Structure formats: structure tokens, C-alpha cells
Amino acid sequence: MGYYNNVFDQCNDQTDIGRVLRDGREVILQAYNWESHKHDWWRNLDGKVPDIAKSGFTSAWLPPPSQSLAPEGYLPQDLYSLNSAYGSEHLLKSLLHKMKQYKVRAMADIVINHRVGTTRGHGGMYNRYDGLSLPWDEHAVTSCTGGLGNRSTGDNFNGVPNVDHTQQFVRKDIIGWLRWLRNTVGFQDFRFDFARGYSANYVKEYIGAAKPLFSVGECWDSCKYNGHGLDYNQDSHRQRIINWIDSTGQISAAFDFTTKGILQEAVKGQYWRLCDAQGKPPGVMGWWPSRAVTFLDNHDTGSTQAHWPFPSHHIMEGYAYILTHPGIPSVFYDHFYDWGSSFHDQIVKLIDIRRRQDIHSRSTIRILKAESNLYAAIIGEKLCMKLGDGSWCPSGRDWTLATSGHRYAVWHK
């Protein structure tokens, strides 16, 4: 599945939306959690930029920058107001400037599936945006969520007006705002929130117009479960994510929710799950690794929301897997900064090994063992790793232990 379009091979570094995907050497930090708005966040992150850079992260995903009805940022109202619960516009811009100095790209969380209105319109709903910088009326809101627009091109996000992306005036305004974030405010990467809510064709149009250096979409729906737990075969789940990536014109990556769902069961003594019927990794990573952003938890699945948390006693096994494997690994703020220096330092060590052994999103992988209490694989030609309690080490004299921890070990040549 790792094909991509040669239209990428044409432009310069700052507007070349394919270069980062082609290079495949990203490591992302999700630089917040669900409670961050309570903690003077832009100022807090400002002090951590040197460590984020030194640790080897290429991009830091920040919470939604715009004014929002809910402090976490996911009920946006005035898109052009950058004074939010995370801090002032001034503090945000100063943070972005510092990140640029340290060569860490800033990823904006783009929440454009829905928008909270200011005044009542059609049907007595808050579906007008009078008095804001983008003063849309009810035609900007889908008919399924109380507006006068067309039907949604995706799933509904309930309880708030959903934006009708079929309207040309809406798309023109969104593109103007995205270009402003990219070219004036100083964000370089985009993360598309609730990407199931509108057609991926629009994501393709928005990326093409605003030219972020890297984009990733959140296509989160449920894995396949049976009476006894998680199904071994999650091909239909990963295929839905692959279809979304394809519909963006292959220019966006997507979070690998399939790998997360499988990995958090595998670490409980079911490592056989980490090898599919074809002998490949069982998530999006196994089919289209250059577009798969792997992760253990985020502000929804973990943090204080804990909708679908990774088992906390197995966090380092999880990172030993995603940081040594193909795909584009992402580390969660809590694990890196809130769980103590041991976790921080083990993760930094794994990122360092990844870089030194030149593991990238398209690295080859040979799975050697996938049993209940043991998983082992060779990635690239110069890195080997194992997970679980089963005793195992690579054959041959030229392997040296690079690092090890609770239920994981990594060797290099």
C-alpha cells in the first residue's frame, strides 16, 4: 500500500507538502492533555521547548488555538480569536517563535467539523454567527444539525451545529483561516479533529490550499469485538482508515487506532495478536506505514477522560513497540512529562536508538516470534527487539544490547 503520487516531487521545502511524508523520519509529541487549559499552558510549554527539541521530536501537536465555548478548545466559536483558556495570543505566538528557533514544528489542532453559534436563527437554534469574524448564517450549518445547509457528508457530532463543507463560502472562509494559521500565525502542521464528520475530499482541498508540511487525521471508530473480547482480525477497521487516507489524495496521514486497539490487548499476554495472517503488523502500520501515526494514548483515550486507556503497567512495552517499528510514532505528554523521569528517559533512549539506526516510517520488518508471552522482530537490518516475559535473544554475534526495561529489550548492530 505504500504508493504515493509523484505530484509531490515538485516544490520547495517550505511549501512541499510531500517532503515530510517522503522522508518518514518524524517523531511527534502530543504536547497537552485534557486538563492543560487549567495550567497556563502556552507558558508551561515555552519552558519545555529545549527539552522537546533535544529529545528528538520533530513536531509538537498543540491544543486547538481558537476561542472556544469549552475551555479544552473543541467547541470553537470565534476562529480568528487566539485568546483561549491555554493563554493569550501573545504567549502563543511567542511559543511558536521559540519552537521555530529550536526546529520543532508546531501542529495546530484543526476543529472544523462543528462550530458553536452566537445567536438563535432557524428553528430557534444557535446556528448563526453574528458578531464574529466569520459571520456565517444558518446556511453554513448542516440540515441534520438544525441548519439550512445540505446534509452532512460524514457522521454527526451531536449537540452542536455541524459545519456544511459543501457550501463554497464556507470552504473559502476555512481556507482563508487555515492559510492565516499557516503563514501568519506560524503553525506548520495540521491535525484534523473528528475527521469522520466530513468528506476527506475537503481535507484534500484544505491541505492543498494551505500547504501544511505534515497533516494527520483523526478517524476514530470502534474496533471489532466479539463475545470474548477483541477480534484477532481487524482488517475492516484498518481498511476504513486506509480509505480515508486515500480520499485525501494520499496527502494526509491518519492516527493508527487499529494498532492502538490491538497493542493494548497484546501486552496483556496475547502477543500473537501482533502478527496478522500475512505475517505483517496487524494495524494500518502493516499496510501503509508511511501514513500511519502510531500512538498509545491521547487526550480522549487517556488523560482524565480515559475513554479507552492503554494499560498503565505496560506503557514502556507499548513505546518499545511503536518507537522501534515502521510508521510515524507519537508520544503522549502525560507519559513523557507527568509519569516521572524514568519514563521520560526510557522514551528518549528509544527515540535516540530509532534515529541512530535510521528506522523510518517505511523500514522493513520481519516478525520472528508472536506468541502469548513473547514478540520479537527485526526492523531495518540493524535493529532487533523483543517484548514480553518469554526468554529470547537474537542469534549471531554482531547484535549488542542497546537498551532494556520492564518486559522489553532492543539490540542493534
Coordinates of C-alpha atoms in Angstrom, one line a residue:
M1 CA 0.0 0.0 0.0
G2 CA 3.0 2.3 0.3
Y3 CA 2.5 4.1 -3.0
Y4 CA 2.3 7.8 -3.4
N5 CA 1.9 10.3 -6.1
N6 CA 4.8 11.9 -7.9
V7 CA 3.0 15.3 -7.9
F8 CA 4.8 15.6 -4.6
D9 CA 8.2 15.8 -6.2
Q10 CA 8.0 19.4 -7.4
C11 CA 8.1 22.3 -4.9
N12 CA 10.5 23.8 -2.5
D13 CA 10.9 22.9 1.2
Q14 CA 8.5 25.4 2.8
T15 CA 5.5 24.5 0.6
D16 CA 6.3 21.0 -0.3
I17 CA 3.5 19.1 1.3
G18 CA 5.0 15.7 0.4
R19 CA 8.6 16.1 1.7
V20 CA 7.9 15.2 5.3
L21 CA 5.8 12.1 4.3
R22 CA 8.5 11.0 1.8
D23 CA 11.3 11.4 4.4
G24 CA 9.4 9.4 7.0
R25 CA 11.6 10.4 10.0
E26 CA 9.0 12.1 12.1
V27 CA 8.6 11.6 15.9
I28 CA 5.6 13.6 17.2
L29 CA 4.8 14.8 20.8
Q30 CA 1.2 15.4 21.7
A31 CA 2.0 18.4 23.9
Y32 CA -1.1 18.6 26.1
N33 CA -3.8 16.6 27.8
W34 CA -7.5 17.2 28.8
E35 CA -6.6 19.3 31.8
S36 CA -3.9 21.5 30.3
H37 CA -6.1 24.6 30.0
K38 CA -6.0 24.9 33.8
H39 CA -2.2 25.3 33.8
D40 CA -1.2 28.5 31.9
W41 CA -0.3 26.1 29.0
W42 CA 1.5 28.2 26.4
R43 CA 3.8 29.5 29.2
N44 CA 4.4 25.9 30.5
L45 CA 5.3 24.6 27.1
D46 CA 7.6 27.6 26.4
G47 CA 9.8 26.3 29.2
K48 CA 9.9 22.8 27.7
V49 CA 10.8 23.6 24.1
P50 CA 14.5 23.0 24.6
D51 CA 13.9 19.5 26.1
I52 CA 11.3 18.7 23.4
A53 CA 13.9 19.5 20.7
K54 CA 16.8 17.7 22.5
S55 CA 14.6 14.6 22.9
G56 CA 14.3 14.3 19.2
F57 CA 10.7 15.3 18.5
T58 CA 10.2 16.9 15.0
S59 CA 6.7 18.2 15.6
A60 CA 4.6 19.1 18.7
W61 CA 0.8 18.8 18.4
L62 CA -0.8 21.7 20.4
P63 CA -4.4 22.0 21.6
P64 CA -6.9 24.0 19.5
P65 CA -5.7 27.6 19.4
S66 CA -9.0 29.4 18.9
Q67 CA -11.6 30.8 21.4
S68 CA -14.0 28.1 22.4
L69 CA -17.1 27.7 24.4
A70 CA -15.5 24.8 26.3
P71 CA -12.0 25.5 27.8
E72 CA -10.4 22.5 26.1
G73 CA -10.9 24.1 22.8
Y74 CA -13.1 21.6 21.0
L75 CA -16.3 23.8 20.8
P76 CA -14.8 26.6 18.7
Q77 CA -16.7 29.8 18.1
D78 CA -14.5 32.8 17.0
L79 CA -11.9 31.0 14.9
Y80 CA -9.7 34.2 14.4
S81 CA -9.5 34.9 18.2
L82 CA -6.4 33.3 19.6
N83 CA -7.1 34.2 23.2
S84 CA -8.1 30.9 24.7
A85 CA -8.0 29.1 28.1
Y86 CA -4.5 28.0 27.1
G87 CA -3.2 31.5 27.2
S88 CA -3.1 34.8 25.2
E89 CA -2.4 35.3 21.5
H90 CA 0.9 36.9 22.5
L91 CA 2.0 33.9 24.6
L92 CA 1.0 31.5 21.8
K93 CA 3.0 33.5 19.2
S94 CA 6.0 33.7 21.4
L95 CA 5.8 29.9 21.9
L96 CA 5.6 29.3 18.2
H97 CA 8.6 31.6 17.6
K98 CA 10.6 29.6 20.1
M99 CA 9.6 26.3 18.6
K100 CA 10.8 27.6 15.2
Q101 CA 14.2 28.6 16.7
Y102 CA 14.6 25.1 18.1
K103 CA 13.4 23.5 14.8
V104 CA 10.3 21.8 16.3
R105 CA 7.3 22.2 14.0
A106 CA 4.1 23.3 15.6
M107 CA 1.0 21.3 14.8
A108 CA -2.4 23.1 15.0
D109 CA -5.5 21.1 16.1
I110 CA -8.0 22.0 13.3
V111 CA -11.6 21.7 14.6
I112 CA -13.8 22.4 11.6
N113 CA -16.4 19.7 11.9
H114 CA -18.6 21.9 14.1
R115 CA -18.8 25.5 15.3
V116 CA -20.9 27.0 18.2
G117 CA -23.2 29.8 17.2
T118 CA -23.7 33.2 18.9
T119 CA -27.4 33.9 18.1
R120 CA -30.6 32.0 17.5
G121 CA -31.7 31.5 13.9
H122 CA -33.7 28.9 12.0
G123 CA -35.7 26.7 14.4
G124 CA -34.6 28.7 17.4
M125 CA -31.2 27.0 17.4
Y126 CA -27.9 28.8 18.0
N127 CA -26.9 28.4 14.3
R128 CA -25.9 31.9 13.4
Y129 CA -22.5 33.5 13.9
D130 CA -23.4 37.2 14.2
G131 CA -20.7 39.5 15.6
L132 CA -17.8 37.1 14.8
S133 CA -15.0 37.4 12.3
L134 CA -16.7 34.8 10.1
P135 CA -20.3 35.9 10.5
W136 CA -22.0 32.8 8.8
D137 CA -25.7 32.3 8.8
E138 CA -27.8 29.1 9.0
H139 CA -26.7 28.0 5.5
A140 CA -23.3 27.2 7.0
V141 CA -24.9 24.5 9.2
T142 CA -25.9 21.1 8.0
S143 CA -29.6 20.3 7.8
C144 CA -29.0 17.3 10.1
T145 CA -28.0 19.5 12.9
G146 CA -30.6 22.2 12.6
G147 CA -29.2 24.4 9.9
L148 CA -30.4 25.4 6.4
G149 CA -27.4 23.8 4.6
N150 CA -27.2 20.5 2.9
R151 CA -27.0 17.1 4.6
S152 CA -23.6 16.2 6.2
T153 CA -21.0 14.4 4.1
G154 CA -20.0 12.4 7.2
D155 CA -21.0 11.4 10.7
N156 CA -22.8 13.9 13.0
F157 CA -21.1 15.4 16.1
N158 CA -24.2 15.6 18.3
G159 CA -25.3 18.6 20.3
V160 CA -23.7 21.4 18.3
P161 CA -24.1 22.9 14.8
N162 CA -22.1 20.9 12.3
V163 CA -20.4 22.9 9.5
D164 CA -21.6 22.3 6.0
H165 CA -18.5 21.9 3.9
T166 CA -20.4 21.6 0.7
Q167 CA -21.0 25.4 0.8
Q168 CA -18.4 27.2 -1.3
F169 CA -18.5 30.3 1.0
V170 CA -17.7 28.1 4.0
R171 CA -14.8 26.4 2.3
K172 CA -13.4 29.7 1.1
D173 CA -13.5 31.1 4.7
I174 CA -12.0 27.9 6.2
I175 CA -9.1 28.0 3.6
G176 CA -8.5 31.7 4.5
W177 CA -8.3 30.8 8.1
L178 CA -6.0 27.8 7.6
R179 CA -3.7 29.9 5.4
W180 CA -3.6 32.5 8.2
L181 CA -2.7 29.9 10.8
R182 CA 0.0 28.5 8.4
N183 CA 1.5 31.7 7.0
T184 CA 0.8 34.4 9.6
V185 CA 0.4 32.7 13.0
G186 CA 3.3 30.2 12.4
F187 CA 1.8 26.7 12.6
Q188 CA 3.4 24.3 10.1
D189 CA 1.5 21.1 10.6
F190 CA -2.2 20.3 11.0
R191 CA -4.2 17.7 12.9
F192 CA -7.8 17.3 11.7
D193 CA -10.2 16.7 14.6
F194 CA -13.2 14.4 14.2
A195 CA -12.3 13.7 10.5
R196 CA -15.2 11.2 10.3
G197 CA -17.6 14.2 10.3
Y198 CA -17.0 15.5 6.8
S199 CA -15.7 14.1 3.5
A200 CA -12.0 13.5 3.2
N201 CA -12.2 15.3 -0.2
Y202 CA -12.5 18.5 1.7
V203 CA -9.4 17.7 3.8
K204 CA -7.6 17.2 0.5
E205 CA -8.8 20.6 -0.7
Y206 CA -7.8 22.3 2.6
I207 CA -4.3 20.8 2.7
G208 CA -3.7 21.7 -1.0
A209 CA -4.7 25.3 -0.4
A210 CA -3.0 25.9 3.0
K211 CA 0.1 23.7 2.4
P212 CA 0.9 22.4 5.9
L213 CA 4.2 20.5 5.9
F214 CA 2.5 17.5 7.6
S215 CA -1.1 16.6 8.2
V216 CA -2.8 13.8 10.2
G217 CA -6.5 13.0 10.6
E218 CA -8.4 11.6 13.5
C219 CA -10.6 8.8 12.1
W220 CA -11.7 7.0 15.2
D221 CA -14.4 4.4 15.3
S222 CA -14.7 1.2 17.2
C223 CA -12.6 -1.9 16.6
K224 CA -14.3 -5.2 16.0
Y225 CA -15.2 -7.0 19.3
N226 CA -16.8 -10.4 19.8
G227 CA -18.3 -12.1 22.9
H228 CA -14.8 -12.8 24.2
G229 CA -13.1 -9.5 23.5
L230 CA -11.2 -8.1 20.6
D231 CA -11.3 -9.9 17.3
Y232 CA -7.9 -11.1 16.0
N233 CA -8.7 -9.8 12.5
Q234 CA -9.1 -6.0 12.4
D235 CA -8.7 -5.7 8.6
S236 CA -12.1 -4.0 8.1
H237 CA -11.1 -1.4 10.8
R238 CA -7.8 -0.6 9.2
Q239 CA -9.3 -0.6 5.7
R240 CA -11.7 2.2 6.8
I241 CA -8.7 4.3 7.9
I242 CA -6.8 3.5 4.7
N243 CA -9.9 4.5 2.6
W244 CA -9.9 7.9 4.4
I245 CA -6.2 8.5 3.7
D246 CA -6.8 7.5 0.1
S247 CA -9.6 10.0 -0.2
T248 CA -7.4 12.8 0.9
G249 CA -5.4 12.2 -2.3
Q250 CA -2.9 10.3 0.0
I251 CA -1.5 13.7 1.3
S252 CA -2.6 13.2 4.9
A253 CA -1.5 10.6 7.4
A254 CA -4.0 9.2 9.9
F255 CA -3.8 8.1 13.5
D256 CA -3.4 4.3 13.7
F257 CA -6.3 3.5 16.0
T258 CA -6.2 -0.1 14.8
T259 CA -2.6 -0.6 16.1
K260 CA -3.6 1.0 19.4
G261 CA -6.6 -1.3 19.9
I262 CA -4.6 -4.4 19.2
L263 CA -1.4 -3.4 21.0
Q264 CA -3.2 -2.7 24.3
E265 CA -4.7 -6.2 24.3
A266 CA -1.4 -7.8 23.1
V267 CA 0.6 -6.5 26.0
K268 CA -1.7 -8.4 28.4
G269 CA -0.1 -11.7 27.4
Q270 CA -1.6 -12.0 23.9
Y271 CA 1.4 -11.1 21.7
W272 CA 0.2 -13.4 19.0
R273 CA -2.1 -10.5 18.0
L274 CA 0.9 -8.5 16.7
C275 CA 1.3 -10.6 13.6
D276 CA -1.5 -10.7 11.0
A277 CA -2.4 -13.7 8.8
Q278 CA 0.1 -12.5 6.2
G279 CA 2.9 -12.2 8.8
K280 CA 2.7 -8.4 8.9
P281 CA 1.9 -5.9 11.7
P282 CA -1.9 -6.0 12.1
G283 CA -2.7 -2.3 12.1
V284 CA -2.6 0.5 9.5
M285 CA 1.2 0.3 10.1
G286 CA 1.2 -3.2 8.4
W287 CA -0.5 -1.9 5.2
W288 CA 0.5 1.7 4.7
P289 CA 3.2 2.6 7.3
S290 CA 4.2 5.9 5.7
R291 CA 0.7 7.2 6.5
A292 CA 0.2 5.6 9.9
V293 CA 0.7 7.7 13.0
T294 CA 1.1 5.2 15.9
F295 CA 0.3 6.1 19.5
L296 CA -0.6 4.7 22.9
D297 CA -3.0 7.3 24.3
N298 CA -4.3 10.8 23.6
H299 CA -6.4 13.4 25.5
D300 CA -9.6 11.4 24.8
T301 CA -8.4 7.7 25.2
G302 CA -6.2 8.5 28.2
S303 CA -5.8 11.6 30.5
T304 CA -8.7 12.3 32.8
Q305 CA -11.3 11.3 30.2
A306 CA -9.8 7.7 29.9
H307 CA -12.3 6.6 27.2
W308 CA -10.1 3.7 26.0
P309 CA -6.8 3.8 28.0
F310 CA -3.7 1.8 27.3
P311 CA -2.9 -0.4 30.4
S312 CA -0.7 1.7 32.6
H313 CA 1.6 -1.1 33.7
H314 CA 2.6 -1.8 30.1
I315 CA 3.3 1.7 28.8
M316 CA 7.0 1.1 28.2
E317 CA 6.3 -2.1 26.2
G318 CA 4.0 0.0 24.1
Y319 CA 6.6 2.6 23.4
A320 CA 9.3 -0.1 22.8
Y321 CA 7.0 -1.3 20.0
I322 CA 5.9 1.9 18.3
L323 CA 9.3 3.7 18.6
T324 CA 11.2 0.7 17.0
H325 CA 8.7 0.0 14.3
P326 CA 7.7 1.5 10.9
G327 CA 5.1 4.2 10.9
I328 CA 5.2 7.7 12.5
P329 CA 5.3 7.3 16.3
S330 CA 3.6 9.8 18.6
V331 CA 4.3 10.2 22.3
F332 CA 1.7 11.4 24.8
Y333 CA 2.5 14.4 27.1
D334 CA 1.5 12.6 30.3
H335 CA 3.8 9.6 29.8
F336 CA 6.7 11.9 28.8
Y337 CA 6.4 14.6 31.4
D338 CA 4.0 13.6 34.2
W339 CA 4.9 10.0 34.9
G340 CA 8.4 10.7 36.3
S341 CA 11.9 10.9 34.9
S342 CA 12.3 7.1 34.4
F343 CA 9.6 7.1 31.7
H344 CA 10.9 10.3 30.1
D345 CA 14.5 8.9 29.9
Q346 CA 13.5 5.5 28.6
I347 CA 11.4 7.1 25.8
V348 CA 14.3 9.5 24.9
K349 CA 16.6 6.5 24.7
L350 CA 14.3 4.7 22.3
I351 CA 13.9 7.8 20.1
D352 CA 17.7 8.1 20.1
I353 CA 18.1 4.4 19.0
R354 CA 15.4 4.9 16.3
R355 CA 17.4 7.9 14.9
R356 CA 20.9 6.2 15.1
Q357 CA 19.7 3.0 13.4
D358 CA 17.8 5.2 10.9
I359 CA 14.5 3.5 11.4
H360 CA 11.8 5.4 9.5
S361 CA 8.2 5.1 8.5
R362 CA 8.9 2.7 5.7
S363 CA 11.5 0.5 7.4
T364 CA 11.2 -3.2 6.6
I365 CA 10.1 -5.6 9.3
R366 CA 10.5 -9.3 9.9
I367 CA 8.4 -10.7 12.7
L368 CA 10.3 -13.6 14.3
K369 CA 8.1 -14.5 17.2
A370 CA 4.4 -13.7 18.1
E371 CA 3.3 -16.0 20.9
S372 CA 1.3 -15.4 24.1
N373 CA 4.2 -14.1 26.2
L374 CA 6.8 -13.2 23.5
Y375 CA 7.1 -11.0 20.5
A376 CA 10.3 -10.4 18.5
A377 CA 11.1 -8.7 15.3
I378 CA 13.9 -7.3 13.2
I379 CA 13.3 -3.8 11.8
G380 CA 15.5 -2.5 9.0
E381 CA 18.6 -4.6 9.1
K382 CA 20.3 -3.2 12.2
L383 CA 17.7 -3.2 14.9
C384 CA 16.1 -6.1 16.7
M385 CA 13.6 -6.1 19.6
K386 CA 11.5 -8.3 21.9
L387 CA 8.5 -7.8 24.2
G388 CA 7.2 -10.0 27.0
D389 CA 8.4 -12.4 29.6
G390 CA 9.5 -15.2 27.2
S391 CA 13.2 -15.6 27.1
W392 CA 14.7 -14.8 23.7
C393 CA 17.7 -13.1 22.2
P394 CA 18.8 -12.6 18.6
S395 CA 21.2 -15.2 17.1
G396 CA 24.6 -14.1 15.8
R397 CA 27.5 -12.3 17.4
D398 CA 27.0 -8.9 15.9
W399 CA 24.0 -8.0 18.0
T400 CA 24.6 -5.7 21.0
L401 CA 22.0 -4.8 23.7
A402 CA 21.1 -1.2 23.1
T403 CA 18.5 -0.8 25.9
S404 CA 16.1 -2.8 28.0
G405 CA 13.4 -2.2 30.6
H406 CA 10.3 -3.8 32.1
R407 CA 9.4 -6.6 29.6
Y408 CA 11.2 -5.2 26.6
A409 CA 14.7 -5.3 25.1
V410 CA 16.3 -3.7 22.0
W411 CA 19.5 -4.8 20.2
H412 CA 21.5 -3.1 17.4
K413 CA 24.3 -3.9 15.0

